XYZ file of C-alpha atoms in Angstrom:
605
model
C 59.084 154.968 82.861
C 55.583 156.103 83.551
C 54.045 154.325 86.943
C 50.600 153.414 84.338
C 52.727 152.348 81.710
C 55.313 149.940 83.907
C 52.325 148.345 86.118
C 50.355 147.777 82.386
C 53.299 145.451 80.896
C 52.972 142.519 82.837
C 48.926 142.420 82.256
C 49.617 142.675 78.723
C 52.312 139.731 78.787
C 49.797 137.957 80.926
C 46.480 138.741 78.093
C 48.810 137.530 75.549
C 50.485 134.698 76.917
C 46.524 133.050 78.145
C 45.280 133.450 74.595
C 48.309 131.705 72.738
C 47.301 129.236 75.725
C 43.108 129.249 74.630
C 44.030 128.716 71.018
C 46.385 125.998 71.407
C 43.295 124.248 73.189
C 40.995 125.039 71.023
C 43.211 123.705 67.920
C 43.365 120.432 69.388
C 39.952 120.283 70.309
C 39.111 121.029 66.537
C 41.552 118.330 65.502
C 39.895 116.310 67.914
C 36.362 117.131 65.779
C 37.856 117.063 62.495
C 38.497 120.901 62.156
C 34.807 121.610 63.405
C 34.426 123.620 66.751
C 33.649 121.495 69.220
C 31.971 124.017 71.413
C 29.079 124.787 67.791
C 28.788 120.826 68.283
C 27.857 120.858 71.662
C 25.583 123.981 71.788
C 23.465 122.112 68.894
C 23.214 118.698 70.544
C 22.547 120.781 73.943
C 19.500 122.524 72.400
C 17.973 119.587 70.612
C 18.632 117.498 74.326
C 16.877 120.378 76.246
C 13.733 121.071 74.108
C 13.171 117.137 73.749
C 13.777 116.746 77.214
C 11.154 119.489 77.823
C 8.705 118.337 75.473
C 6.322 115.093 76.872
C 4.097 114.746 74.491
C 7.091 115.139 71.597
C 8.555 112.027 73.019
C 5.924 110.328 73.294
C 4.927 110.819 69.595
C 8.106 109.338 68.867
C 7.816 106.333 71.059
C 4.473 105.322 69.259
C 6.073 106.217 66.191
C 9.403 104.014 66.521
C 6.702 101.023 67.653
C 5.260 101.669 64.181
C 7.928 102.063 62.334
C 9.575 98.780 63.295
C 6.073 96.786 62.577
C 6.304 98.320 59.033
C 9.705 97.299 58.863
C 9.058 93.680 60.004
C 6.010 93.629 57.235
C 8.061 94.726 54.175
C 10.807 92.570 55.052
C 8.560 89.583 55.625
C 6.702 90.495 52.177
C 9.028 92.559 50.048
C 6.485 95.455 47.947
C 5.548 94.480 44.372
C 3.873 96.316 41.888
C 0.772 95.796 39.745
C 2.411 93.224 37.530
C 3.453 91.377 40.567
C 7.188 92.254 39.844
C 9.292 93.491 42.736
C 9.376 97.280 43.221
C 13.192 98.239 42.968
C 14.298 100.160 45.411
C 14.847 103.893 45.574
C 17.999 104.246 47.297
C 20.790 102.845 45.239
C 22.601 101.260 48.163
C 19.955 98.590 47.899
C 19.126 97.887 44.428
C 20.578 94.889 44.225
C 18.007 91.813 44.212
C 19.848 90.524 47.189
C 18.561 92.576 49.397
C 14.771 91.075 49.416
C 16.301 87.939 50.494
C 16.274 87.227 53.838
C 17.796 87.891 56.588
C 19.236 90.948 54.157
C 15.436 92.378 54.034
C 15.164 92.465 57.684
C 18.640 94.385 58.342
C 17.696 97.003 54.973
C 14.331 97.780 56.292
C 15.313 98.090 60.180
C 17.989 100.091 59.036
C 15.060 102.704 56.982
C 12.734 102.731 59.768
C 15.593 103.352 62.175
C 17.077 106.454 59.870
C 14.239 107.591 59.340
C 13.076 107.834 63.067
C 15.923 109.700 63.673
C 15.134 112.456 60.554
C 11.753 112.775 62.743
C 13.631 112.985 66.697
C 15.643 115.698 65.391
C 12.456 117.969 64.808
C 11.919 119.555 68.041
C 10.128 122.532 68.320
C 12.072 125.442 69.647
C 15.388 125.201 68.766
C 17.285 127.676 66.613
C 17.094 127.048 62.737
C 20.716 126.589 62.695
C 21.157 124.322 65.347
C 18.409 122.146 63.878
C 20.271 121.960 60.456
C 23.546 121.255 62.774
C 21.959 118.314 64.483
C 19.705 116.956 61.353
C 23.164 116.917 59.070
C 25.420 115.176 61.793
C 22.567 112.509 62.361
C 22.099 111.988 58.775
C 25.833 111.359 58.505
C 26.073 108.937 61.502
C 22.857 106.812 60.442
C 24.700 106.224 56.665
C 27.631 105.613 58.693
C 26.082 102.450 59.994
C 24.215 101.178 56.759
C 24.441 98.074 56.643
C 26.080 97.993 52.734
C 29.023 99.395 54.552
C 29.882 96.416 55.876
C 30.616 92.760 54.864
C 28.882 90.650 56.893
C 25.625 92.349 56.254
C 25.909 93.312 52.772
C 24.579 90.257 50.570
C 25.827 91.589 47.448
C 29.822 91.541 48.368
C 29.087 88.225 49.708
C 27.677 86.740 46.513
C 30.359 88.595 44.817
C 33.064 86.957 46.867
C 31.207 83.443 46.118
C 30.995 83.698 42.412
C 34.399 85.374 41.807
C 35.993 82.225 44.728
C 37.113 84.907 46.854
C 39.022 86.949 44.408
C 36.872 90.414 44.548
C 37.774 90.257 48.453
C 41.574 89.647 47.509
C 41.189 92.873 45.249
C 39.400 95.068 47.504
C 42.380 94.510 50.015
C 44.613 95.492 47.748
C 43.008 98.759 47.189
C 43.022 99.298 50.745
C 46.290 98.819 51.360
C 47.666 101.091 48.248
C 44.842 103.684 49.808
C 46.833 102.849 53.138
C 50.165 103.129 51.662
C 49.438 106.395 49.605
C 48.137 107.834 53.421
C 51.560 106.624 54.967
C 53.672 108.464 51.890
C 51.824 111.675 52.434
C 52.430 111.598 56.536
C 55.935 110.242 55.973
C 56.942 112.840 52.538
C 54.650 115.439 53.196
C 56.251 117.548 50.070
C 55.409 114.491 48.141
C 52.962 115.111 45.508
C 50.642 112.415 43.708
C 50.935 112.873 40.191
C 47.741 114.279 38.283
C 46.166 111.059 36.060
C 45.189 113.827 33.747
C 47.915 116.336 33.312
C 47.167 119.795 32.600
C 48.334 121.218 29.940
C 48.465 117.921 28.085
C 45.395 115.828 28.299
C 43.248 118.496 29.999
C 43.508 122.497 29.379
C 44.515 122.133 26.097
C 42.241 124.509 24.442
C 45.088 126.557 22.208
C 45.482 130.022 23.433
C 48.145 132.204 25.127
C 48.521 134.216 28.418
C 47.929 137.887 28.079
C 47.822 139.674 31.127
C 49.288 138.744 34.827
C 49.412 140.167 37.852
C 50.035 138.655 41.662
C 46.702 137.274 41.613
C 45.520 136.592 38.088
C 46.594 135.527 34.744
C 44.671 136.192 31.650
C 44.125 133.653 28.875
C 42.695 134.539 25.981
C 42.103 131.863 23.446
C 42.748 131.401 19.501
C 39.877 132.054 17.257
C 38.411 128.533 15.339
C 36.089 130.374 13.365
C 36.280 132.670 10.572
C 34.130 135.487 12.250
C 33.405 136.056 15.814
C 31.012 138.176 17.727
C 31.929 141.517 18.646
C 31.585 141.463 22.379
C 34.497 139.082 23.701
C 33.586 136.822 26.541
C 35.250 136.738 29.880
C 35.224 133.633 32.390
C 35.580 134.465 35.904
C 35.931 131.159 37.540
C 35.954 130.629 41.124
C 39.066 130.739 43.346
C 38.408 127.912 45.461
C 38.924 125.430 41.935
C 41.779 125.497 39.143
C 39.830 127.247 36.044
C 40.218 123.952 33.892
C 37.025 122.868 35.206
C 35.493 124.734 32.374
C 38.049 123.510 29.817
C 38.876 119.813 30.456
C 39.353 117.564 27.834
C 38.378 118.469 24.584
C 35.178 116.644 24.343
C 34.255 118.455 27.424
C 35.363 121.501 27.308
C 33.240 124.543 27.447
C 35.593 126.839 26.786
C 36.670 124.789 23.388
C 32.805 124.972 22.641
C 32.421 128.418 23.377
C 35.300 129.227 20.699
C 33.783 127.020 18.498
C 30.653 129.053 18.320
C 32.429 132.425 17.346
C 32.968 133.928 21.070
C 36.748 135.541 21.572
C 36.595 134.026 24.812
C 39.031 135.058 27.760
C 39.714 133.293 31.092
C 41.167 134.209 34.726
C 43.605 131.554 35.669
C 43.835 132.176 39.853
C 47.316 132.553 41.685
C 47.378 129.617 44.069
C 48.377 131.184 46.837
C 51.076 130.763 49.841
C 51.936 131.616 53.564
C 53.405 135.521 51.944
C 49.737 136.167 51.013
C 47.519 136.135 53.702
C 46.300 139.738 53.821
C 44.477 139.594 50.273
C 41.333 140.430 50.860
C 37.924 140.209 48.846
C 38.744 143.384 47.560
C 42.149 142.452 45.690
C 40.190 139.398 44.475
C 37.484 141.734 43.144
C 39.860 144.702 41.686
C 43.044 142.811 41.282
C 40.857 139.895 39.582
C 37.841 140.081 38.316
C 38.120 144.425 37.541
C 41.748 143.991 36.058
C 40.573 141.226 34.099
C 37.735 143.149 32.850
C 40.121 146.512 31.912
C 42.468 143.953 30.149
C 40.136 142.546 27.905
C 38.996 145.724 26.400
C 42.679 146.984 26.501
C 43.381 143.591 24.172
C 40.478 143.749 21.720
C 39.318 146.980 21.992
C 35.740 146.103 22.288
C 33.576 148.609 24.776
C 31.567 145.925 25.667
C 31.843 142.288 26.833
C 29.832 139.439 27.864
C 30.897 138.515 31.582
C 30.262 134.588 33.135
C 31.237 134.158 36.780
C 31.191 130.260 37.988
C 30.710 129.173 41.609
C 32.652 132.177 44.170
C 33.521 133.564 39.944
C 29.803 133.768 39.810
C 29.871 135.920 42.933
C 32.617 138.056 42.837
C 31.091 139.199 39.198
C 27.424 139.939 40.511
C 29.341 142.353 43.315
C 31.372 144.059 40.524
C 28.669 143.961 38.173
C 26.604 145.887 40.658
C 29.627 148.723 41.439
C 29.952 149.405 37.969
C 26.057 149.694 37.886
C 26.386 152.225 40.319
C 29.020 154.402 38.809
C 27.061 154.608 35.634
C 24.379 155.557 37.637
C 26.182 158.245 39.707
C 27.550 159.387 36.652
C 23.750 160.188 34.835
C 22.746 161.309 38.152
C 26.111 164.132 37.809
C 27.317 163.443 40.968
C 30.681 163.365 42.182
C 31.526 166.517 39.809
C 35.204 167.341 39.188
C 36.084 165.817 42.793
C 35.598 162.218 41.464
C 37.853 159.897 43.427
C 40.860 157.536 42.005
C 38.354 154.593 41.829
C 35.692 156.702 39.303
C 38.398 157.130 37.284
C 39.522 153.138 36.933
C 36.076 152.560 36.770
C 35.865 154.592 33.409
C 38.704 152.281 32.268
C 35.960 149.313 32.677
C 34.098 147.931 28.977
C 30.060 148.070 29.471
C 29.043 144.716 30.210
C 26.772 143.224 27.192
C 25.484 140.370 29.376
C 26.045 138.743 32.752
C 26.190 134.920 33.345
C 26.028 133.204 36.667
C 26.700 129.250 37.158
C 25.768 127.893 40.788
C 26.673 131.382 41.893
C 24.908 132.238 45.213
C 23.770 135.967 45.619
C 22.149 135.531 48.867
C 23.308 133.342 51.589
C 20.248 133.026 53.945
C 19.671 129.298 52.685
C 23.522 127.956 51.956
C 22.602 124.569 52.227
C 24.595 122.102 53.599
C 27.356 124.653 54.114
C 25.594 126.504 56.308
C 26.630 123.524 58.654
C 30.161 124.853 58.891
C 28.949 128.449 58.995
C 28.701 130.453 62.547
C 30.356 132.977 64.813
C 31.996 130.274 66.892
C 32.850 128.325 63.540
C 34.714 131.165 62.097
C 36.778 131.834 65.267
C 38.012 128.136 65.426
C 38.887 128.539 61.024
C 40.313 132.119 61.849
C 42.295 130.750 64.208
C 43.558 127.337 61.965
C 43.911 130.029 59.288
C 46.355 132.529 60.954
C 48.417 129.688 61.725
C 49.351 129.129 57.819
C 47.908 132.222 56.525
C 45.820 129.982 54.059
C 43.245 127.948 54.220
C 44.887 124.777 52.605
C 42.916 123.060 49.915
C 42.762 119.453 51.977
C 40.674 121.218 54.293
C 38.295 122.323 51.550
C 38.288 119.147 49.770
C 37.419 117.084 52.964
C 35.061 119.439 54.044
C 33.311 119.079 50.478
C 33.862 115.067 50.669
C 32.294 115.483 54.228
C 28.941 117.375 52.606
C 28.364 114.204 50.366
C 30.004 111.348 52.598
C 27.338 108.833 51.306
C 28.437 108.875 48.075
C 32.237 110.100 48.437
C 32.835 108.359 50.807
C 30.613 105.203 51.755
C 29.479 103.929 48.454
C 32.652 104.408 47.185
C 34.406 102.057 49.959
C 31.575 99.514 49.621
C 32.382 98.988 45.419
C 36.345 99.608 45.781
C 37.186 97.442 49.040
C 33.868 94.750 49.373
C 32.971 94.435 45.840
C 36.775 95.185 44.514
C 35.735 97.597 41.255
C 38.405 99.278 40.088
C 37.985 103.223 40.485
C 36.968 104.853 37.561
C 39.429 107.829 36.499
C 38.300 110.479 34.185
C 39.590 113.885 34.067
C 37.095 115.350 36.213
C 38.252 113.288 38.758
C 41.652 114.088 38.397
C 40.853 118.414 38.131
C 39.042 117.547 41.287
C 42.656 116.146 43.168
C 44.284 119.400 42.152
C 43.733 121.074 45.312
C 43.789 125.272 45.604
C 44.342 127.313 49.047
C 42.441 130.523 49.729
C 44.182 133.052 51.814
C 43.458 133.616 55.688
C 41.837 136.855 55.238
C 40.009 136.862 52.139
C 38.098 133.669 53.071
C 37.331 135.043 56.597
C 35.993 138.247 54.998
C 34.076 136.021 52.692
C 32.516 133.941 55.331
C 31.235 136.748 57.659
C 30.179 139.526 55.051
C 28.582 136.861 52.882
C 27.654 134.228 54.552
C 27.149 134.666 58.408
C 26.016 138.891 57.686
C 24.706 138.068 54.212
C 25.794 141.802 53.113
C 25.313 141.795 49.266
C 21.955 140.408 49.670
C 20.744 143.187 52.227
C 22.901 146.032 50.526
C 25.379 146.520 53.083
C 28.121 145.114 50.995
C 30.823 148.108 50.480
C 33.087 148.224 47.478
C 35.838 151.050 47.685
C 33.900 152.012 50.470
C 30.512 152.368 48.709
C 27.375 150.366 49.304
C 26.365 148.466 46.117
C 22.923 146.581 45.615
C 22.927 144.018 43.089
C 19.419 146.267 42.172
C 22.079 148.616 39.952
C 22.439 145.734 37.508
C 20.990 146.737 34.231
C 22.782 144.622 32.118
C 20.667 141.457 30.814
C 21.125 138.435 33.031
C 21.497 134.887 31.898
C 21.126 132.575 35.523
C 22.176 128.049 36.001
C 21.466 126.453 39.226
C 21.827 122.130 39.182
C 19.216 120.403 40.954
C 21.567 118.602 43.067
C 24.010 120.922 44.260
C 25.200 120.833 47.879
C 26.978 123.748 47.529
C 25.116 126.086 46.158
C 21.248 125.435 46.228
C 19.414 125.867 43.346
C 17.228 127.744 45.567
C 19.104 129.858 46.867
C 20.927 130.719 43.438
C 17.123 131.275 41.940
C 16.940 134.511 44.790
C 18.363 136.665 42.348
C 15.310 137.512 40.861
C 14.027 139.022 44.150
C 17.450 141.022 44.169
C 17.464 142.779 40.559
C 15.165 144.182 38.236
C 16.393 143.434 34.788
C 15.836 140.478 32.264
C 16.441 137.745 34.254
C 16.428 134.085 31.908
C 16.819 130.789 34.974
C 17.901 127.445 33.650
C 18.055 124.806 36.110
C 20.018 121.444 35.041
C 20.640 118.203 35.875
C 23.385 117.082 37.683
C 25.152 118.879 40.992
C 27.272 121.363 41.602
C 30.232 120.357 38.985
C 29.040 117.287 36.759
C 25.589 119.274 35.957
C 27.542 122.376 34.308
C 30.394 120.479 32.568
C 27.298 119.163 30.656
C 28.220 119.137 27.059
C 26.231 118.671 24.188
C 25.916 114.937 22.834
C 25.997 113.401 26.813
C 23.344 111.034 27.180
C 20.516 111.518 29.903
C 21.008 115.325 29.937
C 17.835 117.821 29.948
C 17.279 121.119 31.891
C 14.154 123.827 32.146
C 14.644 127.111 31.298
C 12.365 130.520 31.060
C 12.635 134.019 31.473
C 11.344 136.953 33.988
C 11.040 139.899 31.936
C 11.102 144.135 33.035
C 7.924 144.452 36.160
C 6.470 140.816 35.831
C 7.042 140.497 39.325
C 8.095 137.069 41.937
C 7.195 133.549 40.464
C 7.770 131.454 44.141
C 10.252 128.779 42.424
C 8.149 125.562 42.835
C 5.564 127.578 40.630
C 8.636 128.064 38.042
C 9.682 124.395 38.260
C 5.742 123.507 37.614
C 5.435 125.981 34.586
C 8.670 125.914 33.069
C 9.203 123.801 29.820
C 11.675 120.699 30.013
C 14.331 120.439 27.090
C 16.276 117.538 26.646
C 20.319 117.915 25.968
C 22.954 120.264 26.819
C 21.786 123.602 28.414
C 25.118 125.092 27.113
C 23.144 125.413 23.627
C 20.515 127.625 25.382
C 23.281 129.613 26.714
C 25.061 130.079 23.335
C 21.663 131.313 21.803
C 20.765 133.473 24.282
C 24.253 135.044 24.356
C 23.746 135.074 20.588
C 20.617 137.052 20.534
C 22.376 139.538 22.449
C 25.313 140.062 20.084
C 26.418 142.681 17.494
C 26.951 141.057 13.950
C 30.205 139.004 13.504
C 33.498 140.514 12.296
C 36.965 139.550 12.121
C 39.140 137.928 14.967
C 41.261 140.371 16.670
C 44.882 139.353 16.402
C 47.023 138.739 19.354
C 49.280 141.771 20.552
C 52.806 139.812 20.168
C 53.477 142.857 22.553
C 50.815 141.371 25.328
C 51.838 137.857 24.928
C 53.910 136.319 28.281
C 53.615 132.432 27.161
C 51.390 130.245 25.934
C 48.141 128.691 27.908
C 47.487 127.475 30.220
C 49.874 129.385 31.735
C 51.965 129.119 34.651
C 49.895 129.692 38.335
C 47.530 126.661 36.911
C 50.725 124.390 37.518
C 51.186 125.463 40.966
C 50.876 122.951 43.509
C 51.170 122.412 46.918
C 51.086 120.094 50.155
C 49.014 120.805 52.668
């Protein structure tokens, strides 16, 4: 054996042996901080510690500030705020609507508690630290201040105790009895970890029951396309591209909810990719299986099936996403194409890409394009972040779908997770189940490598934003986008900022119609018509009219009250051929009915 080679082995051994040794640490010091990586946590409270210990006149701001704040607080509790009338101003944060709460000594804990909170929003602005630090510390202080509101509590929340009074004890009795099934439900799922919960809303029976049948399927995807309900139906099919991280039944629920029933109902063929939940065997997909594999197949399918050359595409959430990247390859192949390039030397790819129907439309709902304002995410999103995932990753090859529903619960603990505790176990309310609810316990994994590629090209690089996002090894810009483009954000979506979604104008130069709805990130696009309270704004950028700043769009654009999905079907409408008659179903193409089997796939965690 070569002298080099032997004297190498036992430093490789060594290099090998230390980092199983550093990641076992770091695991449990990530279990230790709920998945997060301890060492982000640190370098965040470290800069905000350093610039306010640096900063004299910053602190004493602050001291003269807390000194007012707590006379303020001492005032309004003393003399609760009442309007013109002389009736009591109700309060506008919901924890403390109830009367109760201008009663004495209640008053004095409420407003102590909103002077002290909202001291703390000002201590955390420091001048000098990095912008992501500063989110880092603002979001973990927000979340321990609600953690100590006093509504969380018994002792200091009036409105349990007066509930307790009048019901003789008996809403107490019931909210132990929720925590202990809660408790008990936690012990099954330690104790029988391949124990699943049954769904309250099973699919197939009370939810995803839109009638259709399963037309395509590959590892990664099944295709559903569903049964005409109208005589005629446009021309240009419809495909949903929902995202990955949910089960597609989001966007067909129960029937008086379902927008894939409506969107039958208003003469679309529609089709829909059902994800592959996946397992341990497939952690080295990669974004580009989920965009070929998925959302391209998917796309070749449905003109294989109805033989229309062009199609209306609608990508949801990471669906959204995943369609504006594809979108923008095949806007660059039709471009190379009319530009003659490539010649008779045109690689494997061109030639799929040929196999691809001309899209008619594109739809995005809460889809981010550019990642440079994430939101809340962007807590969870940095280089030493994405080691400590990588590393929790490669252990399953998945990133389970507990981990993604806590870390969603943990964006919105107030109302998840607080306020629901405070009305199931103080007040003793029953839960309310409904079948978003129970699509929301149906958990999905991800696997290790396409959410790490995710994660740094999109979000920590922000590569389709900038144009260094590569598809088959070809830069695309979302600029190559030609085809009209119909746009949702929710004005109260965590996960993808309305914001942030409303960039894509800066990013594309074609027809470009925003709505922005009510509701978040789920609950304000499974808005159907007929739901009370509903309303959205909506106008359109056309062709070289240049950047409307978005609080100039919110100011100018026209409120409508009701269901923005009756925008969308007019605007898709407008952009139709004239009806014909429903393609039949290939008996040949047909593998069962909907929805299909990877939608019942289900796992532990």
């Amino acid at each position: 054996m070569d002298k080099t080679t032997a004297s190498s082995l036992p430093f490789e051994h060594q290099r090998e042996a230390t980092k199983a040794l550093d990641e076992t640490f770091h695991g449990f010091l990530s279990r230790t901080t709920m998945g997060l990586s301890p060492i982000a946590l640190a370098l965040a409270a470290a800069d905000w510690a350093m610039h306010l210990a640096a900063s004299p006149g910053r602190q004493m701001v602050l001291g003269q500030r807390a000194l007012a704040l707590g006379q303020q607080a001492i005032a309004t509790a003393m003399s609760p705020p009442e309007d013109a009338q002389g009736q009591p101003i109700v309060d506008n944060d919901n924890r403390f609507t109830d009367p109760s709460w201008r009663q004495w000594p209640f008053s004095v804990l409420k407003e102590s508690y909103k002077a002290n909170s909202t001291w703390w929003r000002e201590a955390v602005q420091v001048d000098g630290m990095s912008r992501h630090h500063n989110h880092m510390v603002e979001f973990f202080t927000r979340q321990i201040t609600d953690t100590f509101t006093p509504s969380n509590w018994l002792l200091t929340n009036p409105e349990a105790l007066n509930k307790a009074q009048e019901t003789q004890g008996q809403s107490l009795m019931q909210g132990f009895e929720h925590f202990t099934e809660d408790l008990r439900k936690a012990e099954v799922a330690r104790s029988e970890p391949e124990a699943l919960e049954p769904l309250t809303f099973a699919v197939g029976k009370d939810v995803a029951i839109t009638p259709g049948k399963v037309v395509y399927r590959n590892h990664l995807i099944e295709l559903i396309q569903y049964s005409p309900s109208t005589d005629k139906v446009y021309p240009e099919p419809l495909l949903i591209v929902p995202s990955c991280i949910m089960k597609y039944y989001i966007l067909d629920l129960s029937p008086s909810n379902s927008m894939v029933r409506y969107m039958v109902g208003q003469g679309y063929t529609v089709f829909i990719i059902s994800w592959r939940n996946p397992d341990a065997s497939d952690r080295d997909l990669g974004m580009q299986d989920y965009l070929h594999r998925g959302v391209m197949d998917a796309l070749a399918a449905v003109k294989e099936r109805t033989g229309a050359p062009r199609v209306h595409a609608l990508g949801y959430c990471l669906g959204g996403t995943f369609l504006a990247i594809v979108a923008a390859a095949m806007g660059r192949h039709t471009r190379m194409l009319e530009q003659h390039q490539g010649g008779a030397r045109r690689r494997a790819e061109d030639h799929f890409m040929d196999s691809l129907p001309e899209l008619a439309t594109v739809t995005l709902l809460a889809a981010q394009t550019d990642f440079t304002e994430p939101g809340e995410m962007g807590v969870f999103i940095d280089d030493e972040q994405l080691k400590t995932l990588r590393q929790q990753m490669d252990r399953k090859g998945y990133l389970p779908g507990s981990v993604m529903a806590g870390s969603f619960q943990f964006l919105n603990m107030r109302e998840l997770v607080f306020m629901r505790n405070t009305r199931r176990y103080l007040l003793g309310q029953e839960e309310a189940d409904f079948d978003l609810m129970s699509w929301n316990a149906d958990l999905t994994r991800l696997p290790a490598r396409m959410h790490s590629e995710y994660l740094s090209s999109l979000f920590l690089n922000n590569a389709l934003a900038t144009g260094k996002y590569r598809v088959d090894g070809q830069g695309i810009a979302l600029m190559d986008i030609h085809a009209p483009m119909l746009v949702v954000g929710t004005t109260r979506d965590h996960v993808s900022p309305w914001r942030s979604v409303y960039k894509i104008h800066l990013q594309t130069d074609t027809h470009v119609t925003f709505i922005l709805a009510a509701g978040g990130h789920n609950a304000g696009i499974v808005s159907e018509p007929g739901r009370p309270r509903r309303s959205y704004q909506i106008n359109s950028v056309e062709d070289n009219q240049g950047w409307i700043d978005p609080d100039d769009w919110v100011a100018s654009a026209p409120t409508r009250q009701g269901s923005w999905w009756e925008a969308m079907d007019a605007w898709l409408k407008e952009r139709s051929g004239k009806p014909i008659a429903p393609p039949a179903f290939d008996t040949a193409h047909v593998l069962c009915d909907a929805p299909g089997e990877y939608v019942m796939v289900r796992y532990v965690d």
